[in-house]
Amino acid sequence: LQEKKEESALKVGDYYDQNNIASERERIAKNLRNEGYYYLTKDNIIFLIDTTYKDGALSIEIDVRNPKIRTENNTLKDVPFQKYRIDRIYFYPNGNPSQDADTLIYPYTLNNRTTNYFFLNPEEMTLNPRVVARSMFLFHNLLYRDRNVERTYNSLINLRNFKYIDIEFTPSPNSTVDSAKLDAHVKFIPGNKQRISLSM
């Protein structure tokens, strides 16, 4: 936060503006989610405004509170801030994961980094796994970043082969106290095939 405080929408000497408060909350949340803090949302960023600071002026304290996650018994608990890295990336060509699905493991290497992509029900794929892998910006052991998720969405959409794409993240069973990890689940449904006919 200190490294990027020059980007702040709040400047000493400016008039109080609620829009600047909202912009600052968005900016902080965006920066932190692009640094691996997956569970952080703008709701974790609280502004405490003190109007007794001095005549005609106020002070603003920014409080970043621990995120809450829902447990298996449906209760909320505070979790300490952690940076998350991507562990496994799964693809579901028909949009619905199946417990007994066949799995194709497709290794893809970029910049000397190899990621194994897991395609469930590969026989339902309408595209070569290599084409899908080349559209990805999510890689094994890479820090979680919102912008990489957005780039992946856009790249897959640009293939013009799917009518539905969804990317979900779940805690990886390979997580440890010192190394928090997320599994990515990419679900898509193929679009309708287009036919061209000619008559003479």
Coordinates of N, CA and C in Angstrom, one line a residue, residues 38-136:
Y38 N -6.5 -13.1 -2.8 CA -7.7 -13.6 -3.4 C -9.0 -13.3 -2.7
Y39 N -9.0 -13.4 -1.4 CA -10.2 -13.3 -0.6 C -10.5 -11.9 -0.2
L40 N -9.7 -10.9 -0.6 CA -10.0 -9.5 -0.2 C -11.0 -8.9 -1.2
T41 N -11.9 -8.2 -0.6 CA -12.9 -7.4 -1.4 C -12.9 -6.0 -0.9
K42 N -13.5 -5.1 -1.6 CA -13.6 -3.7 -1.2 C -14.3 -3.6 0.1
D43 N -15.1 -4.5 0.5 CA -15.8 -4.5 1.8 C -14.8 -4.7 3.0
N44 N -13.6 -5.2 2.7 CA -12.6 -5.3 3.8 C -11.9 -4.0 4.0
I45 N -12.2 -3.0 3.2 CA -11.4 -1.7 3.4 C -12.4 -0.7 3.9
I46 N -12.1 -0.2 5.2 CA -12.9 0.6 5.9 C -12.3 2.0 6.1
F47 N -13.0 3.1 5.9 CA -12.5 4.4 6.1 C -13.1 5.0 7.4
L48 N -12.2 5.4 8.3 CA -12.6 6.0 9.6 C -12.3 7.5 9.5
I49 N -13.3 8.3 9.5 CA -13.2 9.7 9.3 C -13.4 10.5 10.6
D50 N -12.4 11.3 11.0 CA -12.4 12.0 12.2 C -12.5 13.5 11.9
T51 N -13.7 14.1 12.3 CA -13.9 15.5 12.0 C -13.5 16.4 13.1
T52 N -13.0 15.8 14.2 CA -12.5 16.6 15.4 C -11.0 16.8 15.2
Y53 N -10.4 16.5 14.1 CA -9.0 16.6 13.9 C -8.5 18.1 14.1
K54 N -9.1 19.0 13.4 CA -8.9 20.5 13.7 C -9.9 21.2 12.9
D55 N -10.1 22.5 13.2 CA -11.2 23.3 12.6 C -11.1 23.3 11.1
G56 N -12.2 23.0 10.4 CA -12.2 23.0 9.0 C -11.5 21.9 8.3
A57 N -11.0 20.9 9.0 CA -10.2 19.8 8.4 C -10.6 18.5 9.0
L58 N -10.3 17.4 8.4 CA -10.6 16.1 8.9 C -9.4 15.2 8.6
S59 N -9.4 14.1 9.4 CA -8.4 13.1 9.1 C -9.1 11.8 8.7
I60 N -8.4 11.0 7.8 CA -9.0 9.8 7.3 C -8.0 8.6 7.6
E61 N -8.5 7.6 8.4 CA -7.7 6.4 8.6 C -8.3 5.3 7.8
I62 N -7.4 4.6 7.1 CA -7.8 3.4 6.3 C -7.5 2.1 7.1
D63 N -8.5 1.3 7.3 CA -8.4 0.1 8.0 C -8.7 -1.1 7.1
V64 N -7.7 -1.9 6.8 CA -7.9 -3.1 6.0 C -8.1 -4.3 6.9
R65 N -9.3 -4.8 6.9 CA -9.7 -5.9 7.8 C -9.6 -7.2 7.2
N66 N -9.4 -8.2 8.0 CA -9.2 -9.6 7.6 C -10.5 -10.0 6.8
P67 N -10.3 -10.8 5.8 CA -11.5 -11.3 5.1 C -12.2 -12.4 5.9
K68 N -13.5 -12.6 5.6 CA -14.2 -13.7 6.2 C -14.5 -14.7 5.1
I69 N -14.4 -16.0 5.4 CA -14.8 -17.0 4.5 C -15.8 -18.0 5.2
R70 N -16.6 -18.6 4.3 CA -17.6 -19.5 4.9 C -17.1 -20.9 5.0
T71 N -17.2 -21.5 6.2 CA -16.7 -22.8 6.5 C -17.7 -23.9 6.0
E72 N -17.3 -25.1 6.2 CA -18.1 -26.2 5.8 C -19.4 -26.3 6.6
N73 N -19.4 -25.8 7.8 CA -20.7 -25.8 8.6 C -21.4 -24.5 8.5
N74 N -21.1 -23.8 7.4 CA -21.9 -22.6 7.0 C -21.7 -21.4 8.0
T75 N -20.6 -21.4 8.7 CA -20.4 -20.2 9.5 C -19.2 -19.4 8.9
L76 N -19.2 -18.1 9.3 CA -18.1 -17.2 8.8 C -17.0 -17.1 9.8
K77 N -15.7 -17.2 9.3 CA -14.6 -17.0 10.2 C -13.6 -16.1 9.5
D78 N -12.9 -15.3 10.4 CA -11.8 -14.5 9.9 C -10.6 -15.3 9.5
V79 N -10.0 -14.9 8.4 CA -8.8 -15.6 7.9 C -7.7 -14.6 7.8
P80 N -6.5 -14.8 8.2 CA -5.4 -13.9 8.0 C -5.2 -13.6 6.6
F81 N -4.7 -12.4 6.2 CA -4.4 -12.2 4.8 C -3.2 -13.1 4.4
Q82 N -3.4 -13.7 3.2 CA -2.4 -14.6 2.7 C -2.3 -14.3 1.2
K83 N -1.2 -14.4 0.6 CA -1.0 -14.4 -0.8 C -1.3 -15.8 -1.3
Y84 N -2.1 -16.0 -2.4 CA -2.4 -17.3 -2.9 C -1.7 -17.5 -4.3
R85 N -1.3 -18.7 -4.5 CA -0.7 -19.1 -5.8 C -1.6 -20.1 -6.5
I86 N -1.5 -20.2 -7.8 CA -2.4 -21.1 -8.5 C -1.7 -22.5 -8.4
D87 N -2.5 -23.5 -8.1 CA -2.0 -24.9 -8.1 C -2.5 -25.6 -9.4
R88 N -3.6 -26.3 -9.3 CA -4.0 -27.0 -10.5 C -5.1 -26.2 -11.3
I89 N -5.1 -26.5 -12.6 CA -6.1 -25.8 -13.5 C -6.9 -26.9 -14.2
Y90 N -8.2 -27.0 -13.9 CA -9.1 -28.0 -14.5 C -10.0 -27.4 -15.5
F91 N -10.3 -28.1 -16.6 CA -11.2 -27.7 -17.7 C -12.4 -28.7 -17.7
Y92 N -13.6 -28.1 -17.8 CA -14.8 -28.9 -17.9 C -15.5 -28.5 -19.3
P93 N -15.3 -29.3 -20.3 CA -15.8 -28.9 -21.6 C -17.3 -28.8 -21.7
N94 N -18.0 -29.6 -20.9 CA -19.5 -29.5 -21.0 C -20.1 -28.7 -19.9
G95 N -19.2 -28.0 -19.1 CA -19.7 -27.1 -18.0 C -20.0 -27.8 -16.7
N96 N -20.2 -29.1 -16.7 CA -20.6 -29.8 -15.5 C -19.5 -30.8 -15.1
P97 N -18.8 -30.6 -14.0 CA -17.8 -31.6 -13.5 C -18.4 -32.9 -13.2
S98 N -17.7 -34.0 -13.5 CA -18.2 -35.3 -13.2 C -17.2 -36.0 -12.4
Q99 N -17.6 -36.8 -11.4 CA -16.7 -37.4 -10.5 C -15.9 -38.5 -11.2
D100 N -16.5 -39.2 -12.1 CA -15.9 -40.4 -12.8 C -15.4 -40.0 -14.2
A101 N -15.1 -38.8 -14.4 CA -14.8 -38.3 -15.8 C -13.3 -38.8 -16.1
D102 N -13.2 -39.1 -17.4 CA -11.8 -39.4 -17.9 C -11.1 -38.0 -17.9
T103 N -9.7 -38.1 -17.7 CA -9.0 -36.9 -17.6 C -7.8 -37.0 -18.5
L104 N -7.6 -35.9 -19.3 CA -6.4 -35.7 -20.1 C -5.5 -34.7 -19.5
I105 N -4.3 -35.1 -19.2 CA -3.3 -34.1 -18.7 C -2.5 -33.6 -19.9
Y106 N -2.6 -32.3 -20.1 CA -1.9 -31.7 -21.2 C -0.8 -30.7 -20.7
P107 N 0.5 -31.1 -20.8 CA 1.6 -30.2 -20.4 C 1.8 -29.1 -21.4
Y108 N 1.9 -27.9 -20.9 CA 2.2 -26.7 -21.8 C 3.3 -25.9 -21.2
T109 N 4.3 -25.6 -22.0 CA 5.5 -24.9 -21.5 C 5.6 -23.5 -22.2
L110 N 5.8 -22.5 -21.3 CA 5.9 -21.1 -21.8 C 7.0 -20.5 -20.9
N111 N 7.9 -19.8 -21.5 CA 9.0 -19.2 -20.8 C 9.7 -20.1 -19.8
N112 N 10.0 -21.3 -20.2 CA 10.6 -22.3 -19.3 C 9.8 -22.7 -18.1
R113 N 8.5 -22.4 -18.1 CA 7.6 -22.8 -17.0 C 6.6 -23.8 -17.6
T114 N 6.5 -25.0 -17.1 CA 5.6 -26.0 -17.6 C 4.4 -26.1 -16.6
T115 N 3.2 -26.0 -17.2 CA 2.0 -26.2 -16.4 C 1.2 -27.4 -17.0
N116 N 0.7 -28.2 -16.1 CA -0.1 -29.3 -16.5 C -1.6 -28.9 -16.4
Y117 N -2.3 -28.9 -17.6 CA -3.7 -28.5 -17.6 C -4.5 -29.8 -17.6
F118 N -5.5 -29.9 -16.8 CA -6.3 -31.1 -16.6 C -7.7 -31.0 -17.3
F119 N -7.9 -31.7 -18.4 CA -9.1 -31.7 -19.2 C -10.0 -32.9 -18.8
L120 N -11.1 -32.6 -18.2 CA -12.1 -33.6 -17.8 C -13.0 -33.9 -19.0
N121 N -13.3 -35.1 -19.2 CA -14.1 -35.5 -20.4 C -13.5 -34.9 -21.7
P122 N -12.3 -35.2 -22.0 CA -11.6 -34.6 -23.2 C -12.3 -35.0 -24.5
E123 N -13.1 -36.1 -24.5 CA -13.8 -36.5 -25.8 C -14.9 -35.4 -26.1
E124 N -15.3 -34.6 -25.2 CA -16.3 -33.6 -25.5 C -15.7 -32.3 -25.9
M125 N -14.3 -32.2 -26.0 CA -13.7 -31.0 -26.4 C -14.0 -30.7 -27.9
T126 N -14.3 -29.5 -28.2 CA -14.5 -29.1 -29.6 C -13.2 -28.4 -30.1
L127 N -12.3 -28.1 -29.3 CA -11.0 -27.5 -29.7 C -9.9 -28.3 -29.2
N128 N -8.8 -28.3 -29.9 CA -7.6 -28.9 -29.5 C -7.1 -28.4 -28.2
P129 N -6.7 -29.2 -27.2 CA -6.2 -28.7 -25.9 C -5.1 -27.7 -26.0
R130 N -4.3 -27.8 -27.1 CA -3.2 -26.9 -27.3 C -3.7 -25.5 -27.6
V131 N -4.8 -25.4 -28.3 CA -5.4 -24.1 -28.6 C -5.9 -23.4 -27.3
V132 N -6.5 -24.2 -26.5 CA -7.0 -23.7 -25.2 C -5.9 -23.3 -24.3
A133 N -4.8 -24.1 -24.2 CA -3.7 -23.8 -23.3 C -3.0 -22.5 -23.8
R134 N -2.9 -22.3 -25.1 CA -2.2 -21.1 -25.6 C -3.0 -19.8 -25.2
S135 N -4.3 -20.0 -24.9 CA -5.2 -18.8 -24.5 C -5.1 -18.5 -23.1
M136 N -4.4 -19.3 -22.3 CA -4.5 -19.2 -20.8 C -3.4 -18.2 -20.3

